[in-house]
mmCIF file of C-alpha atoms in Angstrom:
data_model
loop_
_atom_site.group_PDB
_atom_site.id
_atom_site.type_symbol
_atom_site.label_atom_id
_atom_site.label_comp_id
_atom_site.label_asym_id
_atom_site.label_seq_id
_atom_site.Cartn_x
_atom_site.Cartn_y
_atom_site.Cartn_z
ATOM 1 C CA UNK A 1 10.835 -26.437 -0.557
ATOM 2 C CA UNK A 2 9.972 -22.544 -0.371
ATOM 3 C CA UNK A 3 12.676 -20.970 1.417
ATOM 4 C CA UNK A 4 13.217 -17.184 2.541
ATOM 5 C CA UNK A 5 14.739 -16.381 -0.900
ATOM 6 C CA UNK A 6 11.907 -17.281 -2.615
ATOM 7 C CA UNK A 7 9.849 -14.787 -0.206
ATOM 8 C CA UNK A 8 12.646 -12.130 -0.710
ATOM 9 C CA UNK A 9 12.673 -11.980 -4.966
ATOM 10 C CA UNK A 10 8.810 -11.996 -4.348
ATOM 11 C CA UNK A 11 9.144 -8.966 -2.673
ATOM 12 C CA UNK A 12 11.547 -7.269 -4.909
ATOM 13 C CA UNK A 13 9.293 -8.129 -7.645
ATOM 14 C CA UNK A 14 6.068 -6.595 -6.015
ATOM 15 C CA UNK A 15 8.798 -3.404 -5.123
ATOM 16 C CA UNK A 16 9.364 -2.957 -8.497
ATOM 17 C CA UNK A 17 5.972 -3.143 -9.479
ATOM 18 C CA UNK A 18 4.960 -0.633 -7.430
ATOM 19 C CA UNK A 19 7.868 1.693 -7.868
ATOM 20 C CA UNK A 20 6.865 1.062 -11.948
ATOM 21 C CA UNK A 21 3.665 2.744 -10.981
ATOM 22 C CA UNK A 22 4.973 5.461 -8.769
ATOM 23 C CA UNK A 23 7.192 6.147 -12.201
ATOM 24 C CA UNK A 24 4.416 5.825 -14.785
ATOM 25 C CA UNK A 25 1.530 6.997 -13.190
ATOM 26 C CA UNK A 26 0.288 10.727 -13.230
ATOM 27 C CA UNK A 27 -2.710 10.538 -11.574
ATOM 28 C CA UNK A 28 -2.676 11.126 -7.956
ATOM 29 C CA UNK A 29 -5.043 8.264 -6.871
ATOM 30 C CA UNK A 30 -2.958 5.931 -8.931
ATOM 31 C CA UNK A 31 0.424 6.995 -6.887
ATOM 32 C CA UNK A 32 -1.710 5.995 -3.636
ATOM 33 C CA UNK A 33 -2.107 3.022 -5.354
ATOM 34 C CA UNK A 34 1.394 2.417 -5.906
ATOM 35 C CA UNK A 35 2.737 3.379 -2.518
ATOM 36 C CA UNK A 36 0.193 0.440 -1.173
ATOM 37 C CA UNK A 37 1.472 -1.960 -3.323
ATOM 38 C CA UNK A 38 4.839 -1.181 -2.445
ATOM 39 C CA UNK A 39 4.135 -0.695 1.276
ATOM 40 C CA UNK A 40 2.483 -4.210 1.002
ATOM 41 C CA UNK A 41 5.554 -5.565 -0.840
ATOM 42 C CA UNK A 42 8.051 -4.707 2.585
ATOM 43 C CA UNK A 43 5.269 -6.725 4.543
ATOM 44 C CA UNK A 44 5.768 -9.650 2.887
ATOM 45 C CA UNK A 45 9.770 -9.290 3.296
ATOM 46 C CA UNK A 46 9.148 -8.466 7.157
ATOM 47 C CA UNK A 47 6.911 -11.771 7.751
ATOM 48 C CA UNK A 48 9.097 -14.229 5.382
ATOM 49 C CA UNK A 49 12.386 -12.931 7.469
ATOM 50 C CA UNK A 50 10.909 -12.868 10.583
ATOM 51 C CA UNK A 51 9.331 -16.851 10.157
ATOM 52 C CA UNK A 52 12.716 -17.666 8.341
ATOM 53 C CA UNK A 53 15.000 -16.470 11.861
ATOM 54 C CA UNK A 54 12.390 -17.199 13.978
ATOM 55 C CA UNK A 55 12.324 -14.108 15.515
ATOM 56 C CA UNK A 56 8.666 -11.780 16.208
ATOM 57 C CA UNK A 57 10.498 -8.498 15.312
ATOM 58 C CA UNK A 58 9.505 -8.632 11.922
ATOM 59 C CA UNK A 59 5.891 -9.075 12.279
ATOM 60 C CA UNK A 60 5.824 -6.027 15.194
ATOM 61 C CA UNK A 61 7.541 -3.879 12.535
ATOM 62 C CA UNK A 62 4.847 -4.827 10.179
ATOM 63 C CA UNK A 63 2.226 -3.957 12.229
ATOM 64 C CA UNK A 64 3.064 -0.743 12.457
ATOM 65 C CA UNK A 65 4.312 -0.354 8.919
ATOM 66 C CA UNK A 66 0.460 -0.983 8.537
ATOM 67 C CA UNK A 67 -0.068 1.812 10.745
ATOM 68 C CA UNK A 68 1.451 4.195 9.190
ATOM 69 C CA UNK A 69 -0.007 2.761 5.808
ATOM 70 C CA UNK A 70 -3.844 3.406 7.320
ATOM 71 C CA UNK A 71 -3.222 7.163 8.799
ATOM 72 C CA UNK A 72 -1.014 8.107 5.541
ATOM 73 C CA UNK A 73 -4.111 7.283 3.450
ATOM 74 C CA UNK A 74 -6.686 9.049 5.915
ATOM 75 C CA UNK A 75 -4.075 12.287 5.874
ATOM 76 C CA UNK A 76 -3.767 11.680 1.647
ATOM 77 C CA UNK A 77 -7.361 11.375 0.670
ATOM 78 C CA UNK A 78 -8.557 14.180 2.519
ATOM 79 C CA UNK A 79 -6.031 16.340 0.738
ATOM 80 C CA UNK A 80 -6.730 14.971 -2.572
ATOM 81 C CA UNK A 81 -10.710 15.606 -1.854
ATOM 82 C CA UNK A 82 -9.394 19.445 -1.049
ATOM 83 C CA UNK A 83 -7.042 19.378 -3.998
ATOM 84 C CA UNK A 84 -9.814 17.779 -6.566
ATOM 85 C CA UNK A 85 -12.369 20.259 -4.945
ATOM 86 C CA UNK A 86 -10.242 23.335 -5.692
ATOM 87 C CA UNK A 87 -8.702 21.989 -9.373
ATOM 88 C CA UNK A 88 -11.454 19.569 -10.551
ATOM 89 C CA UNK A 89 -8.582 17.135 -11.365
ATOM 90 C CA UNK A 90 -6.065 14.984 -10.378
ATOM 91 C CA UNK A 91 -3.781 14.713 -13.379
ATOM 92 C CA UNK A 92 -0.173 16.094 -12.238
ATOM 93 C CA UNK A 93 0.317 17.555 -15.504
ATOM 94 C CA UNK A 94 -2.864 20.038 -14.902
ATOM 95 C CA UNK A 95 -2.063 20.550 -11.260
ATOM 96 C CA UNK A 96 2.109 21.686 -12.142
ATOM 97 C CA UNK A 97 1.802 25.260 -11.696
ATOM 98 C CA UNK A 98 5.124 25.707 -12.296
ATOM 99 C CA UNK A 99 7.155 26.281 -15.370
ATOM 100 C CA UNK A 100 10.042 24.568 -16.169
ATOM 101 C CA UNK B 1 3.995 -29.778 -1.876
ATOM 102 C CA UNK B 2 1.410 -28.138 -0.947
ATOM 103 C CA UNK B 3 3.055 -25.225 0.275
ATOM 104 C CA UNK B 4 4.861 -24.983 -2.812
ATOM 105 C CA UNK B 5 1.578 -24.904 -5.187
ATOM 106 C CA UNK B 6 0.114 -22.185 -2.685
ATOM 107 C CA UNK B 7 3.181 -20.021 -2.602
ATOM 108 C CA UNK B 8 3.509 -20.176 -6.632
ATOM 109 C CA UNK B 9 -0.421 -20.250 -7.187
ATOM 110 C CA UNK B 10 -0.853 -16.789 -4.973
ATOM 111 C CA UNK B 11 2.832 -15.637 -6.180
ATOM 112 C CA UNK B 12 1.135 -15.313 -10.046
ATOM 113 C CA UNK B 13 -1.860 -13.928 -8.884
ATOM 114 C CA UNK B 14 -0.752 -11.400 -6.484
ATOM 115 C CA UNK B 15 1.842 -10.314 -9.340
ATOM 116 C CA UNK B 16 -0.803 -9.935 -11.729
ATOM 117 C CA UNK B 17 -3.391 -8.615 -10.025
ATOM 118 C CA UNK B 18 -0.836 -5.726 -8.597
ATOM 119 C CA UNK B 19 0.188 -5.686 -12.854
ATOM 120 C CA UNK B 20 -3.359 -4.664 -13.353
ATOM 121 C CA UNK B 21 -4.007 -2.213 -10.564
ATOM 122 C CA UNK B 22 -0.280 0.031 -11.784
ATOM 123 C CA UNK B 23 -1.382 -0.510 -15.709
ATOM 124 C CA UNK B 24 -5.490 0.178 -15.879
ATOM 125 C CA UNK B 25 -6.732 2.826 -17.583
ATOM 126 C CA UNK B 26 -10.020 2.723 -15.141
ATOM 127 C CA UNK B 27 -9.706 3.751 -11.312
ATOM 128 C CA UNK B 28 -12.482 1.152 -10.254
ATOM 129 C CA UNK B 29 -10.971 -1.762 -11.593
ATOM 130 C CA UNK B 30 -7.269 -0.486 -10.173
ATOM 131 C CA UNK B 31 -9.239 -0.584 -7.059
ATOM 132 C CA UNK B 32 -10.830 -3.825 -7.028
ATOM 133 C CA UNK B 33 -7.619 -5.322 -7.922
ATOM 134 C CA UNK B 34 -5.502 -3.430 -5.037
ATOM 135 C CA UNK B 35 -8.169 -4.965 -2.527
ATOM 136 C CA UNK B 36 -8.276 -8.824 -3.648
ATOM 137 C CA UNK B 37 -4.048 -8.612 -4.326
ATOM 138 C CA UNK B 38 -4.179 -7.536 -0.591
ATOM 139 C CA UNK B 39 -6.602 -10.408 -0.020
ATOM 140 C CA UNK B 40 -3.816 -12.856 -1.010
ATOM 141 C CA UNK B 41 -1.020 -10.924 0.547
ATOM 142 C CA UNK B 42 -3.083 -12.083 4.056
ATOM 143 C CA UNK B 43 -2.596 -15.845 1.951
ATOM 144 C CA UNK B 44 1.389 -15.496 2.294
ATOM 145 C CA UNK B 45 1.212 -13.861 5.944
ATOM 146 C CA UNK B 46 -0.990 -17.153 6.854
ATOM 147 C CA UNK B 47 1.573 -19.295 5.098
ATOM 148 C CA UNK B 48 4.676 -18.090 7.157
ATOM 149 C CA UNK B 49 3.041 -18.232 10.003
ATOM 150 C CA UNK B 50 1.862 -14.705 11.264
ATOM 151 C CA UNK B 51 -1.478 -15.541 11.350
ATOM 152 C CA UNK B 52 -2.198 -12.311 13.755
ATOM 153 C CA UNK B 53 -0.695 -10.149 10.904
ATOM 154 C CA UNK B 54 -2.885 -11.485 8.344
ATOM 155 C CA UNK B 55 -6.233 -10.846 10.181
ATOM 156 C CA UNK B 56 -5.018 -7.470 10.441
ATOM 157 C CA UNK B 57 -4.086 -7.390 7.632
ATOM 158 C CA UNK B 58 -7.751 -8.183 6.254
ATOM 159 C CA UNK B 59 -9.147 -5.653 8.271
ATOM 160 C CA UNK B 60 -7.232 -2.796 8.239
ATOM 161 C CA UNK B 61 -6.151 -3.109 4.638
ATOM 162 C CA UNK B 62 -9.020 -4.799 2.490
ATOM 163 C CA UNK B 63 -11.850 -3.824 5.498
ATOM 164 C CA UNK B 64 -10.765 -0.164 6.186
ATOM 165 C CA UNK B 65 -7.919 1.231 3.919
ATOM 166 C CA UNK B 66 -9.454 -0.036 0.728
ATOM 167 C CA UNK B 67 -13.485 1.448 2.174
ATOM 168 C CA UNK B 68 -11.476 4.513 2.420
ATOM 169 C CA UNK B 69 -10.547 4.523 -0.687
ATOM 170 C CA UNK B 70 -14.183 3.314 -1.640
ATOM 171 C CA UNK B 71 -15.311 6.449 0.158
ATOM 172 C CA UNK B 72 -12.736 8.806 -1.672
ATOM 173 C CA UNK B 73 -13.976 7.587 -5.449
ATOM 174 C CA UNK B 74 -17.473 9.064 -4.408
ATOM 175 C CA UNK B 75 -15.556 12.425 -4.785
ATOM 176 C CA UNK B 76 -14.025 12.109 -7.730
ATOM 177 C CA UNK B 77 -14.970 11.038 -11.569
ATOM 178 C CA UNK B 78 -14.110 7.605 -11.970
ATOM 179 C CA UNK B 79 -16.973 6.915 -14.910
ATOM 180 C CA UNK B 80 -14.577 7.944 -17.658
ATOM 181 C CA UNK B 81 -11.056 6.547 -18.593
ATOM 182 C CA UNK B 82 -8.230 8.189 -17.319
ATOM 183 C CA UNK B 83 -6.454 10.132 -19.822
ATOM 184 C CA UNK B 84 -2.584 10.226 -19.158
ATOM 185 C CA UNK B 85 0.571 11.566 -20.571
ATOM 186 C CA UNK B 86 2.840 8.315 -19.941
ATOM 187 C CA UNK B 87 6.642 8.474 -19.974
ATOM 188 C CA UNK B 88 8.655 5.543 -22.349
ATOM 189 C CA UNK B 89 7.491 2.354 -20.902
ATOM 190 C CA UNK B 90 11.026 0.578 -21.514
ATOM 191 C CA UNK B 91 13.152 3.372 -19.515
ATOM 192 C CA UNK B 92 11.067 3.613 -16.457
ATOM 193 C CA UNK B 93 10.998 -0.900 -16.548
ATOM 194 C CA UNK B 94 15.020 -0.101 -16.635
ATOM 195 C CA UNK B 95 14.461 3.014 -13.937
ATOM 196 C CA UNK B 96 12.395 0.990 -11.258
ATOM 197 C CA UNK B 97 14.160 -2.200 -12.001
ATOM 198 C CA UNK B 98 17.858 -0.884 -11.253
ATOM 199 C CA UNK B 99 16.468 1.141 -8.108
ATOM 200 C CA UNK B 100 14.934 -1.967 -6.614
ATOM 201 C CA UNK B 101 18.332 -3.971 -7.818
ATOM 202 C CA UNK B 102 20.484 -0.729 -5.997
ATOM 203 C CA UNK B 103 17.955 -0.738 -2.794
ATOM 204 C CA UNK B 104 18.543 -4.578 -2.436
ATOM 205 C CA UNK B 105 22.706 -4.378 -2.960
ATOM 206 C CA UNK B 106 22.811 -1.698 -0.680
ATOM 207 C CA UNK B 107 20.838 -3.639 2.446
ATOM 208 C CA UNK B 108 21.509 -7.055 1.826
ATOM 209 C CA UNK B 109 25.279 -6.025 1.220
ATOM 210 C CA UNK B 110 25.672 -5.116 4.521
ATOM 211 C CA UNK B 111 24.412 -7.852 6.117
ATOM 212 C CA UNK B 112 26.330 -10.590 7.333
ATOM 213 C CA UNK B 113 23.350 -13.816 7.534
ATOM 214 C CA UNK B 114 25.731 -15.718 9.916
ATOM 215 C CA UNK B 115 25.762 -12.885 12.705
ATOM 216 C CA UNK B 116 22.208 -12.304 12.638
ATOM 217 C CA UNK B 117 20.501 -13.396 15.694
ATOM 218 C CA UNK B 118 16.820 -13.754 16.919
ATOM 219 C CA UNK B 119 16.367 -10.592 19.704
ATOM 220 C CA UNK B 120 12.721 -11.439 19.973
ATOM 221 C CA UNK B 121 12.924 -14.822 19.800
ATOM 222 C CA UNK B 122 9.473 -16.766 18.982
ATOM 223 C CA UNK B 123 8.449 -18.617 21.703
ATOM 224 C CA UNK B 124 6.536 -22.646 20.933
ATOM 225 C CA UNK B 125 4.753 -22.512 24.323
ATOM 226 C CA UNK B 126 2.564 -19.801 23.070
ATOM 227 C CA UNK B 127 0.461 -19.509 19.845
ATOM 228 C CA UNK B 128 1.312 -16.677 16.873
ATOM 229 C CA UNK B 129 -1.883 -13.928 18.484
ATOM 230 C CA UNK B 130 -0.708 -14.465 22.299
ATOM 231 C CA UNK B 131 3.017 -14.068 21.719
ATOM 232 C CA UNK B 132 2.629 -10.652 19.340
ATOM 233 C CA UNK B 133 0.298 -9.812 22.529
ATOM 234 C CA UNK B 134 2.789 -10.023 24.963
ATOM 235 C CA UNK B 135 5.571 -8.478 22.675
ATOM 236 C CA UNK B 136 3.149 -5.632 21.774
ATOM 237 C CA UNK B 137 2.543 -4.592 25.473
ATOM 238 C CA UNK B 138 5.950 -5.319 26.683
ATOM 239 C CA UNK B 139 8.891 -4.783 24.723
ATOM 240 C CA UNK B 140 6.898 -2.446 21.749
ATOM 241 C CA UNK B 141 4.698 -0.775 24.937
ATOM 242 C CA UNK B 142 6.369 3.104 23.355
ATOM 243 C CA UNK B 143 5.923 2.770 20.070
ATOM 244 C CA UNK B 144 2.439 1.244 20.139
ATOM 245 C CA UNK B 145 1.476 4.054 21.804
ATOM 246 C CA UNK B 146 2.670 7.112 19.992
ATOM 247 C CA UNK B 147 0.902 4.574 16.744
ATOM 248 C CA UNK B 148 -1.837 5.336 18.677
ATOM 249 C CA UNK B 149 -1.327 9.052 18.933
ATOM 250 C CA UNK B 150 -0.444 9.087 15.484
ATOM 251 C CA UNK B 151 -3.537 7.763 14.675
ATOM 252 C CA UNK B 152 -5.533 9.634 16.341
ATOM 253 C CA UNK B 153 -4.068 12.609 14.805
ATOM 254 C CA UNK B 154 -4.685 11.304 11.324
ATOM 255 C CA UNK B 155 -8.268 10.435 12.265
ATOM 256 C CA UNK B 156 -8.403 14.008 13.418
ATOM 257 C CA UNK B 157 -6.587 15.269 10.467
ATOM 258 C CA UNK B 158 -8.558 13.531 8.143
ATOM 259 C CA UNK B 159 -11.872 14.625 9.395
ATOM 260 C CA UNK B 160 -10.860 18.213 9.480
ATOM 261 C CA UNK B 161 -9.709 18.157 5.634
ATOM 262 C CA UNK B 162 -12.232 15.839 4.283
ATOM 263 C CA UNK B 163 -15.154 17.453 6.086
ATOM 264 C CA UNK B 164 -14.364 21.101 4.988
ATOM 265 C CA UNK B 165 -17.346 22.959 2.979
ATOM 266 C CA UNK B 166 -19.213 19.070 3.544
ATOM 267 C CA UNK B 167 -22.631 21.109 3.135
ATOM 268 C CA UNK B 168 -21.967 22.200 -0.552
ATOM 269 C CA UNK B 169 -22.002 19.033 -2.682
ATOM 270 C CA UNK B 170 -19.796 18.974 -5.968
ATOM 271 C CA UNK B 171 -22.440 18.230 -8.507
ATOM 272 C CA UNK B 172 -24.091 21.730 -7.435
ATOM 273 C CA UNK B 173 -20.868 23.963 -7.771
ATOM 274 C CA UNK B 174 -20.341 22.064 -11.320
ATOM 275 C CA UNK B 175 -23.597 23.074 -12.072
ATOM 276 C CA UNK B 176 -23.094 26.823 -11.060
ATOM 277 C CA UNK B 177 -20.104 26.648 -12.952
ATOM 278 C CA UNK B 178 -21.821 25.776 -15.981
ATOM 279 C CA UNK B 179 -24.783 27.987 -15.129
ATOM 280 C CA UNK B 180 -22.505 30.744 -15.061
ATOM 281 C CA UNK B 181 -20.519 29.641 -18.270
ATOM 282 C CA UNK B 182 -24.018 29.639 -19.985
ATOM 283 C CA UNK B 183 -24.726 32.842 -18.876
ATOM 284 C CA UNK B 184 -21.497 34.483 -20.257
#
């Protein structure tokens, strides 16, 4: 029988993928990437949990965590567009300005 | 039975798939396998029973977020492997894996799985769509709202960044650029 903990260590696992790509990534299209996967990972938590207590909370805060999901990557690619435009890249280690 | 085959059958491939999309060298194939991992994502949401939140889930993520995305790799040079500077695998496994253990402690620890108690309970008169319905426009009526707002303002946002300088195309400045590289 598939019970909530099941759900839950799926979750972390997906987490951890994603935060493994946040980590190891240096391309900014590739942290989007990451932040979905992660994003998506909390979904899955919210809708196990919320079947599991038998409760609709979870699934509302899902929805919007989807929300937020869809305008943070309308916001994010049109600033990496403006960012590629101006640098012709999207490596981090090209676009650090900075020293140090 | 059955549920356990589907939960361990889209379990492996949603891990793998989501394996391939944080470890490929090539953006297009990171992509393809972000939007079918998302596809089975909507699997597990059918499974547990929010079968609202995995049609939305299809359209918004694999039907609009992922087009998006689609839309954004017109833009940029995604023909040629990406060539990255990559940390020591092993520290950031240990990194991510200890955050995710420290995020879980620090939640989980404080809850007590005895007190909890349903404050939306779900309802077996209705069915999964009409119950987030009447949730949505009663008890969630504010924050759906100001999602919509927010929306709107990242549809606005979005527009006004992307569409900047929209009549010069990018193949012509490179050219320029290498006109005027030729030149010197």
């Amino acid at each position: 029988m598939i019970g909530l903990n099941h759900y839950l260590i799926l979750s972390g696992i997906l987490f951890t993928i994603g935060l493994i790509g946040v980590l190891r990534r240096r391309n900014l299209l590739m942290l989007f990437f990451s932040t979905e996967i992660m994003l998506n990972a909390a979904n899955v938590a919210f809708a196990a949990t919320s079947n599991f207590y038998h409760d609709l909370s979870g699934q509302m805060f899902a929805f919007f965590v989807v929300a937020i999901a869809a305008s943070e990557v309308a916001i994010g690619l049109g600033l990496l567009i403006l960012v590629y435009k101006k640098e012709n890249t999207l490596d981090l280690d090209d676009l650090a300005s900075m020293k140090g | 039975m059955f549920e356990q085959i589907a939960f361990y059958f889209f379990s492996v491939l949603t891990i793998g798939l989501f394996l391939v999309t944080v470890f490929s060298k090539n953006v297009l194939y990171a992509m393809s396998a972000l939007a079918s991992g998302m596809v089975v994502i909507a699997g597990f949401f059918f499974m547990v029973g929010a079968d609202f939140l995995g049609v939305v889930q299809l359209i918004v993520y694999v039907g609009a977020v992922m087009a998006l995305y689609a839309f954004g790799m017109m833009f940029f040079n995604v023909t040629k492997d990406l060539k990255e500077k990559t940390t020591s695998n092993i520290w950031i496994l240990i990194v991510a894996v200890t955050v995710a253990l420290l995020m879980i402690l620090m939640f989980a620890g404080a809850i007590n799985p005895d007190a909890i108690y349903a404050s939306l309970p779900m309802s077996y008169k209705m069915n999964n769509p009409e119950a987030v319905g009447m949730a949505l426009f009663t008890k969630y009526l504010v924050p759906f709202e100001v999602a919509a707002i927010m929306l709107l303002i990242a549809m606005i946002g979005g527009i006004i960044l992307a569409g900047k300088k929209m009549d010069t195309s990018l193949t012509n400045i490179e050219d320029e650029v290498l006109q005027q590289k030729d030149a010197k």
